[in-house]
PDB file of C-alpha atoms and ligand atoms in Angstrom:
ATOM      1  CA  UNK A   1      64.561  90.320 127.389  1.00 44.00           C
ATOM      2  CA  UNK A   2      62.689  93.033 125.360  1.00 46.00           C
ATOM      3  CA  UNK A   3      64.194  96.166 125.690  1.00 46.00           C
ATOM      4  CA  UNK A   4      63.663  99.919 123.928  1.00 44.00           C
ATOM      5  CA  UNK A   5      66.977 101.226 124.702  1.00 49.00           C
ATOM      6  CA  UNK A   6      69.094 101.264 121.988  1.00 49.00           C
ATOM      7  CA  UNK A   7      72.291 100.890 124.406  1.00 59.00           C
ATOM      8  CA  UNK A   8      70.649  97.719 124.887  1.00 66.00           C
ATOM      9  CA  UNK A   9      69.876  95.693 121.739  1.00 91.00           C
ATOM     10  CA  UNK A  10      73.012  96.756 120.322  1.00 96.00           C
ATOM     11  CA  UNK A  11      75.376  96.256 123.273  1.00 96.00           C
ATOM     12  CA  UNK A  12      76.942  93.520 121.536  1.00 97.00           C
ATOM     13  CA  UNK A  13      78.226  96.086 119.146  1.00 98.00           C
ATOM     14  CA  UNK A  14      80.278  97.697 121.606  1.00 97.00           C
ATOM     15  CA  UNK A  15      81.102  94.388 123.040  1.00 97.00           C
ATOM     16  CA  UNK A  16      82.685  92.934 119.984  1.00 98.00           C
ATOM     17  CA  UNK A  17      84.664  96.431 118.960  1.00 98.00           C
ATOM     18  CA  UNK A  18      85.813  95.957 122.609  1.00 98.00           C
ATOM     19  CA  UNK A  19      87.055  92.718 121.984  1.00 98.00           C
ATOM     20  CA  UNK A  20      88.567  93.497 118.512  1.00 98.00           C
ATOM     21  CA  UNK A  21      90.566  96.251 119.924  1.00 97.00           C
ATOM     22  CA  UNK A  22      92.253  94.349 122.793  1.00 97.00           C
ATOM     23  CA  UNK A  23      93.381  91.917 119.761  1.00 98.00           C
ATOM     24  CA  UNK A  24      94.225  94.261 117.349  1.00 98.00           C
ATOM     25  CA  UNK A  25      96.500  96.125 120.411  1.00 97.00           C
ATOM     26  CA  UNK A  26      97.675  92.572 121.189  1.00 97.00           C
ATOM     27  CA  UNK A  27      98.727  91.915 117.674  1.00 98.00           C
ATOM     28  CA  UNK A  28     100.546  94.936 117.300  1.00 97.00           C
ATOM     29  CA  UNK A  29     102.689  95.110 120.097  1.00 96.00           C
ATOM     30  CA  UNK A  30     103.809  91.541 118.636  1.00 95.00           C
ATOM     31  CA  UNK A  31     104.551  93.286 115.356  1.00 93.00           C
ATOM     32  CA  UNK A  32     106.158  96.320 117.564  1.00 95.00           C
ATOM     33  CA  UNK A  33     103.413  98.951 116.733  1.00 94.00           C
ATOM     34  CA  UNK A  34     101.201 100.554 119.050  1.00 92.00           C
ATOM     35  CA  UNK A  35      97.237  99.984 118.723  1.00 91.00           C
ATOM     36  CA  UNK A  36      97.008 103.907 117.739  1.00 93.00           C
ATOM     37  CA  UNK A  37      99.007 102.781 114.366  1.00 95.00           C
ATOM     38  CA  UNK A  38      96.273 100.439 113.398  1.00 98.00           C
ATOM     39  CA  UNK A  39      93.014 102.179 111.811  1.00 98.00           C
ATOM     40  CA  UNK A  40      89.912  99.541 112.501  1.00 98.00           C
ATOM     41  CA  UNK A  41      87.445 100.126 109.724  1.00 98.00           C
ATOM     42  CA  UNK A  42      83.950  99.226 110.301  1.00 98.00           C
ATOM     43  CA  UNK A  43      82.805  97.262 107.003  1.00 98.00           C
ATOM     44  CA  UNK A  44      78.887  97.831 106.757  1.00 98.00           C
ATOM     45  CA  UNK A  45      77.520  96.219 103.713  1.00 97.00           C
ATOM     46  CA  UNK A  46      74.049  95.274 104.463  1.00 96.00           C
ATOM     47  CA  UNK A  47      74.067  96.855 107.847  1.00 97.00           C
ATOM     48  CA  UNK A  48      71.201  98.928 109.291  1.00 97.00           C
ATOM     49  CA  UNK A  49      71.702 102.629 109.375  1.00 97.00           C
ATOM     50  CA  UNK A  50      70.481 102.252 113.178  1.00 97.00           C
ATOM     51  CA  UNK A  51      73.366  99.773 114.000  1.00 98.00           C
ATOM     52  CA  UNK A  52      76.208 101.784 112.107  1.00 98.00           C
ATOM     53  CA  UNK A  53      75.162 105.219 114.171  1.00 98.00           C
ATOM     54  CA  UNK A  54      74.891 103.195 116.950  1.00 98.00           C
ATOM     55  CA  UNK A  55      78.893 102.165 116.209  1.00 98.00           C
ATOM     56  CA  UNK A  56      80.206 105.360 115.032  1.00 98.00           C
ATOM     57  CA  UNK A  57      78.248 107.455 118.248  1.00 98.00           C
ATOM     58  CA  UNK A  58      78.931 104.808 121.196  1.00 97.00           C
ATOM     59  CA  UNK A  59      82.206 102.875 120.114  1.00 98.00           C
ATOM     60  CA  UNK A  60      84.180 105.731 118.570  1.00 97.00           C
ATOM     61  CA  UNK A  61      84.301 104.333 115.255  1.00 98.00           C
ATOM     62  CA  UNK A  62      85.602 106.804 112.837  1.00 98.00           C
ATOM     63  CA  UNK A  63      86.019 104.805 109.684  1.00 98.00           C
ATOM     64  CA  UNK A  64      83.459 102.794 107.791  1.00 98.00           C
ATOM     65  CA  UNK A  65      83.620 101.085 104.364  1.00 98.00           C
ATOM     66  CA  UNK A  66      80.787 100.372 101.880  1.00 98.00           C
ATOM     67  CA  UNK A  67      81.028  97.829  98.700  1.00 98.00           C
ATOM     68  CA  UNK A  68      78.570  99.419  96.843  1.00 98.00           C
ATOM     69  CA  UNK A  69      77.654 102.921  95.653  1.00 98.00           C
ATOM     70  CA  UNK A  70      74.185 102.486  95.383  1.00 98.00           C
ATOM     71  CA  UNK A  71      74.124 101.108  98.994  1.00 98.00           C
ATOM     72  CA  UNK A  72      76.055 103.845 100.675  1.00 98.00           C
ATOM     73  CA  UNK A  73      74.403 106.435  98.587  1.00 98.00           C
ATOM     74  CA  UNK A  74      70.774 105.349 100.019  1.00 97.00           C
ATOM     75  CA  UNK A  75      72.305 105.217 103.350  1.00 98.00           C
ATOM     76  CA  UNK A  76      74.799 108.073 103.718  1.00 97.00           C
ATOM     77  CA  UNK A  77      72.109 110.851 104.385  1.00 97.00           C
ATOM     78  CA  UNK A  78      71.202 108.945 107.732  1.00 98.00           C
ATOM     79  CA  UNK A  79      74.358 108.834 108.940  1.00 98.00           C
ATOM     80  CA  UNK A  80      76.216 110.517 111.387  1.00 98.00           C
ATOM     81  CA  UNK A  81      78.875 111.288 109.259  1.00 98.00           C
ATOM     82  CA  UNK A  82      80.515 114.362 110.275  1.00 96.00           C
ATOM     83  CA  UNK A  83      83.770 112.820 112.085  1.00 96.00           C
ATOM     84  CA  UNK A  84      83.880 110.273 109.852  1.00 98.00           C
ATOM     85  CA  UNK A  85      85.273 108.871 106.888  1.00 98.00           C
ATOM     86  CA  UNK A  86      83.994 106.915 104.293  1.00 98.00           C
ATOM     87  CA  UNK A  87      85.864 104.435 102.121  1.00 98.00           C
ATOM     88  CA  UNK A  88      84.357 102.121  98.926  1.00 98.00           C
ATOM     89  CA  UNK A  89      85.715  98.804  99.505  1.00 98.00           C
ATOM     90  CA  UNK A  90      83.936  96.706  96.614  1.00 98.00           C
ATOM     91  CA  UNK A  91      83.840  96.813  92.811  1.00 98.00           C
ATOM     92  CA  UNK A  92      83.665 100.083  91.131  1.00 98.00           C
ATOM     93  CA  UNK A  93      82.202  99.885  87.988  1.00 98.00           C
ATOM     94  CA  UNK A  94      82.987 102.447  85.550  1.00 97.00           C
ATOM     95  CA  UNK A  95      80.046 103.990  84.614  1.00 97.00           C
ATOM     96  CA  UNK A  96      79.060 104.164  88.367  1.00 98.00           C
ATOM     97  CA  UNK A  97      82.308 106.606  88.702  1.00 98.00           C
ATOM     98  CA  UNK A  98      80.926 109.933  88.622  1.00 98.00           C
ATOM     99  CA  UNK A  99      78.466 109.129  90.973  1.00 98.00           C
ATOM    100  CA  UNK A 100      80.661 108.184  94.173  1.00 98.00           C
ATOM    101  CA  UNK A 101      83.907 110.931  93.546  1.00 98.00           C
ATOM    102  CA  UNK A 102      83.885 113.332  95.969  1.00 97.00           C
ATOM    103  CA  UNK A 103      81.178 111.426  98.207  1.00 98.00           C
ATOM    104  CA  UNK A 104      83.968 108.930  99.492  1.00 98.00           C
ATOM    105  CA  UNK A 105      87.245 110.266 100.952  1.00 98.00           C
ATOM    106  CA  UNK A 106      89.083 107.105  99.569  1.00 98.00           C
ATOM    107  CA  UNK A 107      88.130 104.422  97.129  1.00 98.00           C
ATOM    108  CA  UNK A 108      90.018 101.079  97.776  1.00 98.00           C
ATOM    109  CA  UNK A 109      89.154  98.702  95.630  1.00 98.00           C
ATOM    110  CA  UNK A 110      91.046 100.235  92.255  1.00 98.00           C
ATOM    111  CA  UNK A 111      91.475  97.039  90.414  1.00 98.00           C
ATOM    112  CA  UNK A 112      92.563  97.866  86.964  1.00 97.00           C
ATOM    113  CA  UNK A 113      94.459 100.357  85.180  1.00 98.00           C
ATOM    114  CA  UNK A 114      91.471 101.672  83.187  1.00 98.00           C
ATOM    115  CA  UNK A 115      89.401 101.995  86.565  1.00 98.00           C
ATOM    116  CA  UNK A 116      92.348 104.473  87.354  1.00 98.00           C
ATOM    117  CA  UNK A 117      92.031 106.227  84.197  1.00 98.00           C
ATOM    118  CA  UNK A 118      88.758 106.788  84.400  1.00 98.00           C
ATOM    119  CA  UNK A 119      88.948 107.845  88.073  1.00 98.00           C
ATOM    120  CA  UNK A 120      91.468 110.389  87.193  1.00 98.00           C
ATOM    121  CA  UNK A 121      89.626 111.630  84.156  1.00 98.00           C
ATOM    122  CA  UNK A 122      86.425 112.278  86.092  1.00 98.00           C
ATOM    123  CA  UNK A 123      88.325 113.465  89.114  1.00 98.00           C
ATOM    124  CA  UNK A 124      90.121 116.157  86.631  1.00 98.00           C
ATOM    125  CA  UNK A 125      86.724 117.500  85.232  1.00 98.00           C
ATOM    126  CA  UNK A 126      85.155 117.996  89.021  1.00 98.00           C
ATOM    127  CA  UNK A 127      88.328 119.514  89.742  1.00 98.00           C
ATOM    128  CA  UNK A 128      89.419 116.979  92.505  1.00 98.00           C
ATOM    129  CA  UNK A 129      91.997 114.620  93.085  1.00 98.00           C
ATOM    130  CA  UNK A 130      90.692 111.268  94.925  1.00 98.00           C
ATOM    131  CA  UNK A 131      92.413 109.201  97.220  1.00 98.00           C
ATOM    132  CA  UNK A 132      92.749 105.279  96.228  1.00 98.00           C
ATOM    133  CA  UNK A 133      94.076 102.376  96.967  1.00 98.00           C
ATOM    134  CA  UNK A 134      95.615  99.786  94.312  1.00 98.00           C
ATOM    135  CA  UNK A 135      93.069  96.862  94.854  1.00 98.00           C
ATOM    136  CA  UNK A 136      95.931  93.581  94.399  1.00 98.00           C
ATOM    137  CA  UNK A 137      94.750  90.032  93.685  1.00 98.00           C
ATOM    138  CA  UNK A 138      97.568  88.271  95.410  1.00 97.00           C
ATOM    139  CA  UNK A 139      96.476  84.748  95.054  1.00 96.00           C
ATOM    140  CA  UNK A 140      96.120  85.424  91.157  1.00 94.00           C
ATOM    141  CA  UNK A 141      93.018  83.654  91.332  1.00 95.00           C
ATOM    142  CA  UNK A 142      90.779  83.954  88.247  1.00 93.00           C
ATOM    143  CA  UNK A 143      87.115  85.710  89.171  1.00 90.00           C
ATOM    144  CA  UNK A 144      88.646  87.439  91.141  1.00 94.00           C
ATOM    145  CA  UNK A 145      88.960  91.028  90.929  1.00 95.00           C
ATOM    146  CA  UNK A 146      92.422  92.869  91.668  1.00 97.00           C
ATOM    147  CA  UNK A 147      95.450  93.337  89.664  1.00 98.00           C
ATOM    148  CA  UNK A 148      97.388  90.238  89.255  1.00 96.00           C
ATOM    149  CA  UNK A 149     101.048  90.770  90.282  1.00 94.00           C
ATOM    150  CA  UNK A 150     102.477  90.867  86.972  1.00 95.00           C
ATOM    151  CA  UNK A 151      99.621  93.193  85.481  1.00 95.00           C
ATOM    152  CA  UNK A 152      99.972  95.721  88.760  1.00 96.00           C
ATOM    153  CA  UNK A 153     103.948  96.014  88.384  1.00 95.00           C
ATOM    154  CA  UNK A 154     103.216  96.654  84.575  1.00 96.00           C
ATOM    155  CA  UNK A 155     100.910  99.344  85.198  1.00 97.00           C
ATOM    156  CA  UNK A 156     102.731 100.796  87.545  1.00 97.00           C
ATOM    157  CA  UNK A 157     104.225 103.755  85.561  1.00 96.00           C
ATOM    158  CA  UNK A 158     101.023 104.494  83.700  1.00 97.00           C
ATOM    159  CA  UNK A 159      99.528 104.997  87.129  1.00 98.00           C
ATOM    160  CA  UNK A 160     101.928 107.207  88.078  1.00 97.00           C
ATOM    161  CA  UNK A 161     101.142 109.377  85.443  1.00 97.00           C
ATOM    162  CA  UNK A 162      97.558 110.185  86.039  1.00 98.00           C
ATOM    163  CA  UNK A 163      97.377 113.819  87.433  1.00 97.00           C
ATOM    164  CA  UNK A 164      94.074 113.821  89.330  1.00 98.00           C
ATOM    165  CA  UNK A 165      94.221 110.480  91.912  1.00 98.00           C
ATOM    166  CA  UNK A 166      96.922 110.269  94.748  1.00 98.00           C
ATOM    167  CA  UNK A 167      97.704 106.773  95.224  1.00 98.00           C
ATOM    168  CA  UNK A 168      97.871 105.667  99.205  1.00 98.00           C
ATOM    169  CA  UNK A 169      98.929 102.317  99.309  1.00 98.00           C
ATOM    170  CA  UNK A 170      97.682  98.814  98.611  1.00 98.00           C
ATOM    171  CA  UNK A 171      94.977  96.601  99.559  1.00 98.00           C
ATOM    172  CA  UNK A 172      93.767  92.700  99.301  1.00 98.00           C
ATOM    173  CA  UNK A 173      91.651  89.975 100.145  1.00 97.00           C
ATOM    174  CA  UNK A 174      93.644  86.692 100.298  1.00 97.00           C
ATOM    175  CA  UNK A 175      92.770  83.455  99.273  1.00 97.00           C
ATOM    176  CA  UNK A 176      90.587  81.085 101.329  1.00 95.00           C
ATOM    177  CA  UNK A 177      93.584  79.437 102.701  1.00 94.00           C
ATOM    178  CA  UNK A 178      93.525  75.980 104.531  1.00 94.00           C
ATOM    179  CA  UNK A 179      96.446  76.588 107.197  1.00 95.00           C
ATOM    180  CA  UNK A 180      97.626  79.670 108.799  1.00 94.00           C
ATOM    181  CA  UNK A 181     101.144  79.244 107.432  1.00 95.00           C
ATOM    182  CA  UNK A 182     100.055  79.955 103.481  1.00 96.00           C
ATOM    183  CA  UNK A 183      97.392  82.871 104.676  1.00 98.00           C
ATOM    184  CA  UNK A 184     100.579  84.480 106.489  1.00 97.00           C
ATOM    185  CA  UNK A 185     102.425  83.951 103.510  1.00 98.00           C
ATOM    186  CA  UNK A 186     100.299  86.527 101.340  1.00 98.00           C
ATOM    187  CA  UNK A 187     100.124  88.548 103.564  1.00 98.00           C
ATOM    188  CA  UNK A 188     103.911  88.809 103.959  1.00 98.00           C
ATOM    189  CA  UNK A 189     104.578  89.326 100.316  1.00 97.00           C
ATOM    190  CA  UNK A 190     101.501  91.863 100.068  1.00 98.00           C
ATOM    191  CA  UNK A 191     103.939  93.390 103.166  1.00 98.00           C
ATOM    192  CA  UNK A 192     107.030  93.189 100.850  1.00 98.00           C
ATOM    193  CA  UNK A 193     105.541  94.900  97.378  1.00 97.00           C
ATOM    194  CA  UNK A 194     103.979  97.393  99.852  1.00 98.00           C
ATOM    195  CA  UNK A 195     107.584  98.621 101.110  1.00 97.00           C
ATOM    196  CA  UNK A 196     108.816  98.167  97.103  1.00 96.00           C
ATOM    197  CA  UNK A 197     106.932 100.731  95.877  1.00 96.00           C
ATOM    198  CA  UNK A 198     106.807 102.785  99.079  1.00 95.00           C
ATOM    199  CA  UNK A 199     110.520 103.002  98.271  1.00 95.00           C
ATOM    200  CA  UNK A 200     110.059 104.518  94.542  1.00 92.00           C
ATOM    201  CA  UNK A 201     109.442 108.039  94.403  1.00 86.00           C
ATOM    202  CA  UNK A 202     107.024 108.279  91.608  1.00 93.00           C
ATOM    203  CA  UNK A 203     104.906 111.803  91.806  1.00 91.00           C
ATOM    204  CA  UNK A 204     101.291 111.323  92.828  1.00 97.00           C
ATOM    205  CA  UNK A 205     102.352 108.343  94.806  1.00 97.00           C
ATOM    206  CA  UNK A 206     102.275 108.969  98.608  1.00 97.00           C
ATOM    207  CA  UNK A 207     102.526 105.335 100.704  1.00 97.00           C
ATOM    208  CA  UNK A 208     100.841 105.109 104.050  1.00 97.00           C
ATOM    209  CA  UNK A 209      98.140 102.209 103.735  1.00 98.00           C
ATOM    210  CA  UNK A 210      98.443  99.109 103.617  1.00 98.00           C
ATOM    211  CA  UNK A 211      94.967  97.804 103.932  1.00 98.00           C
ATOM    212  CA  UNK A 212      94.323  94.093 104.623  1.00 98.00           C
ATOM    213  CA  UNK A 213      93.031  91.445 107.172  1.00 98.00           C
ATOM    214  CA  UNK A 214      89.122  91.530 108.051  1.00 98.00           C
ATOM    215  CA  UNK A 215      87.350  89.273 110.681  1.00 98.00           C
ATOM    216  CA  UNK A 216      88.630  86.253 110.245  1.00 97.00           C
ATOM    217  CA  UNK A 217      92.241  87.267 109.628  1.00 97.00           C
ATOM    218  CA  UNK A 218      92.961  90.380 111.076  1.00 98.00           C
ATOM    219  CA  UNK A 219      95.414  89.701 113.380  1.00 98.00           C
ATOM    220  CA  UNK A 220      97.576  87.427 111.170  1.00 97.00           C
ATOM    221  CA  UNK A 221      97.323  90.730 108.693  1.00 98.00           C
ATOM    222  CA  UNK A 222      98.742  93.054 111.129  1.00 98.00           C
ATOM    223  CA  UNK A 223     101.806  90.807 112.098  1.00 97.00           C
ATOM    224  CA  UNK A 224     102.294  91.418 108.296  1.00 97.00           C
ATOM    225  CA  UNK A 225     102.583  94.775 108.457  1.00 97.00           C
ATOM    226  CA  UNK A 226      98.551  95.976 107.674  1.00 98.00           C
ATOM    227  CA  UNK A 227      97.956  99.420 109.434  1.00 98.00           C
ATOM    228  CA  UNK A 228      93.985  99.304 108.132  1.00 98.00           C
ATOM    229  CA  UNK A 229      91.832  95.984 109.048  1.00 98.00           C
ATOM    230  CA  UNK A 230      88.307  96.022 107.124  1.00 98.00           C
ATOM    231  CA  UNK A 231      85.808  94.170 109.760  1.00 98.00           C
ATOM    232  CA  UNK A 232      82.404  93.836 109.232  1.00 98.00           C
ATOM    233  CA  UNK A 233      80.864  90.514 110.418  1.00 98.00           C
ATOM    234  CA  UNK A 234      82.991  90.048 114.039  1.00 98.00           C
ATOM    235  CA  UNK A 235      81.447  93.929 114.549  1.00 98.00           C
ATOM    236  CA  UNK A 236      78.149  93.230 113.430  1.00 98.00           C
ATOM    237  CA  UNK A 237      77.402  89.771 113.255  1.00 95.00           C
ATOM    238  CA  UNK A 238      76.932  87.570 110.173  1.00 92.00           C
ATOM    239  CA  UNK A 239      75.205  89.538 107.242  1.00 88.00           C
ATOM    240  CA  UNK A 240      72.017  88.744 106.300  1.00 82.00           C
ATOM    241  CA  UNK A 241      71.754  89.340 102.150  1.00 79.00           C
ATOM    242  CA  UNK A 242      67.891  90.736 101.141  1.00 68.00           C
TER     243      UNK A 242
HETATM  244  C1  PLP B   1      82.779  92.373 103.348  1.00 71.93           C
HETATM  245  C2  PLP B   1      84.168  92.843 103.259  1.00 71.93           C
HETATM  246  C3  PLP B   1      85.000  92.921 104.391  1.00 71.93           C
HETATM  247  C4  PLP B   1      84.563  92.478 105.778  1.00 71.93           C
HETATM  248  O1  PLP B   1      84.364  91.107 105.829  1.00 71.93           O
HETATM  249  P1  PLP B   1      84.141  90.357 107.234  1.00 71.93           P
HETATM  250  O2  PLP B   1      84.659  89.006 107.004  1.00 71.93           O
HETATM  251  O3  PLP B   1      82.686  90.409 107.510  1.00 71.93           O
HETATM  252  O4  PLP B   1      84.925  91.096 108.250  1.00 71.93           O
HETATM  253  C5  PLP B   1      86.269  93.421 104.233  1.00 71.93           C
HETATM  254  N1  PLP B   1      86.730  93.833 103.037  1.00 71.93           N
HETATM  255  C6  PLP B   1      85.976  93.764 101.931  1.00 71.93           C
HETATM  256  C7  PLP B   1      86.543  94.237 100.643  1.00 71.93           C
HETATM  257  C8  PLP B   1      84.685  93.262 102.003  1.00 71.93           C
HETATM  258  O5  PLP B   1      83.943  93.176 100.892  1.00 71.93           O
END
């Protein structure tokens, strides 16, 4: 069927957020939340700027994420932004810092202390404070980006000393795991660290994210406690890389 509409070709879109929600609501009344506790974030790496509107006007999406800056840079002026908000999920280099503070209203993916620093440092001299998440590696796998539990309780304090970020919570991609059980386990212990540090009552720290699970995993993530699941391709469909 060839149809104009855009209702049409990208009714699937609504379909699947459809779908995701009855699972997400299912999963968190098993976890004894409510679905309004969970924040769906619509991953769009790669996506058309057609398909996102389409998402954030007809499906009452109100949260996207982006991996790169250039990407969501090219693409942001298209969107239909205004009730939205708009979180980096992938690799920040440093010298590509300056260009995405204040465009963002979060940055998840802070993976090292010195990314931090330099977040701060920038944020300081635009006069802003930024929003982040502490990006952990909880597999400790090598190429892998993340702080590795020993290097994210270490820099822990030093975090908590840079004035111009407010640190939200915590975020991670698991390991490729071959059975539920060991997936569930990271997630859990991601679950446990969160509610650590949640505890300690160090200044610019203020814990209310805890940001994991994405299409494949989502549901297992929120038994664990996640109250922000990243999905991009069960929204979408698979990504096709130019
Ligand atoms: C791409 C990406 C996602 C979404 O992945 P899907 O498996 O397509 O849902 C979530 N989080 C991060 C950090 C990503 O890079």
């Amino acid at each position: 069927m060839i149809t104009n509409s855009s209702e049409g070709s990208f009714g699937f879109i609504s379909d699947n957020i459809k779908y995701i929600r009855s699972e997400i609501d299912d999963a968190a009344s098993k976890s004894g939340r409510s679905v309004d506790d969970i924040r769906l974030m619509a991953v769009t790496k790669t996506v058309s700027v057609e398909a996102i509107n389409f998402a954030i006007e007809h499906c009452g999406i109100d949260l996207i994420g982006e991996n790169k800056v250039q990407e969501f840079l090219s693409k942001k002026d298209l969107l239909k932004l205004d009730n939205v908000e708009k979180h980096l999920i992938g690799h920040l280099q440093t010298n590509k810092v300056r260009k995405i503070l204040g465009q963002v209203d979060m940055i998840q993916s802070v993976d090292s202390l010195h990314l931090a620093q330099i977040i701060s440092k920038e944020s300081d001299k635009m006069g802003i404070s930024t929003d982040v998440l502490l990006e952990i590696n909880i597999g400790d796998e090598e190429n892998k980006t993340g702080f590795d539990k020993s290097e994210f309780f270490e820099s822990l304090c030093a975090i908590s000393e840079l004035p111009s970020i407010r640190v939200k919570g915590m975020m991670t991609i698991p390991p490729i795991c071959d059975s539920n059980l060991q997936l569930e386990k990271y997630f859990a212990s991601m679950n446990e660290y969160y509610h650590q540090i949640k505890e300690k009552s160090f200044d610019n720290f203020d814990f209310e994210i805890l940001s994991m699970g994405m299409s494949g995993d989502y549901k297992e993530a929120i038994i664990h406690g996640s109250n922000l699941v990243r999905v991009g391709s069960a929204i979408f469909g698979a990504r096709i890389y130019k």
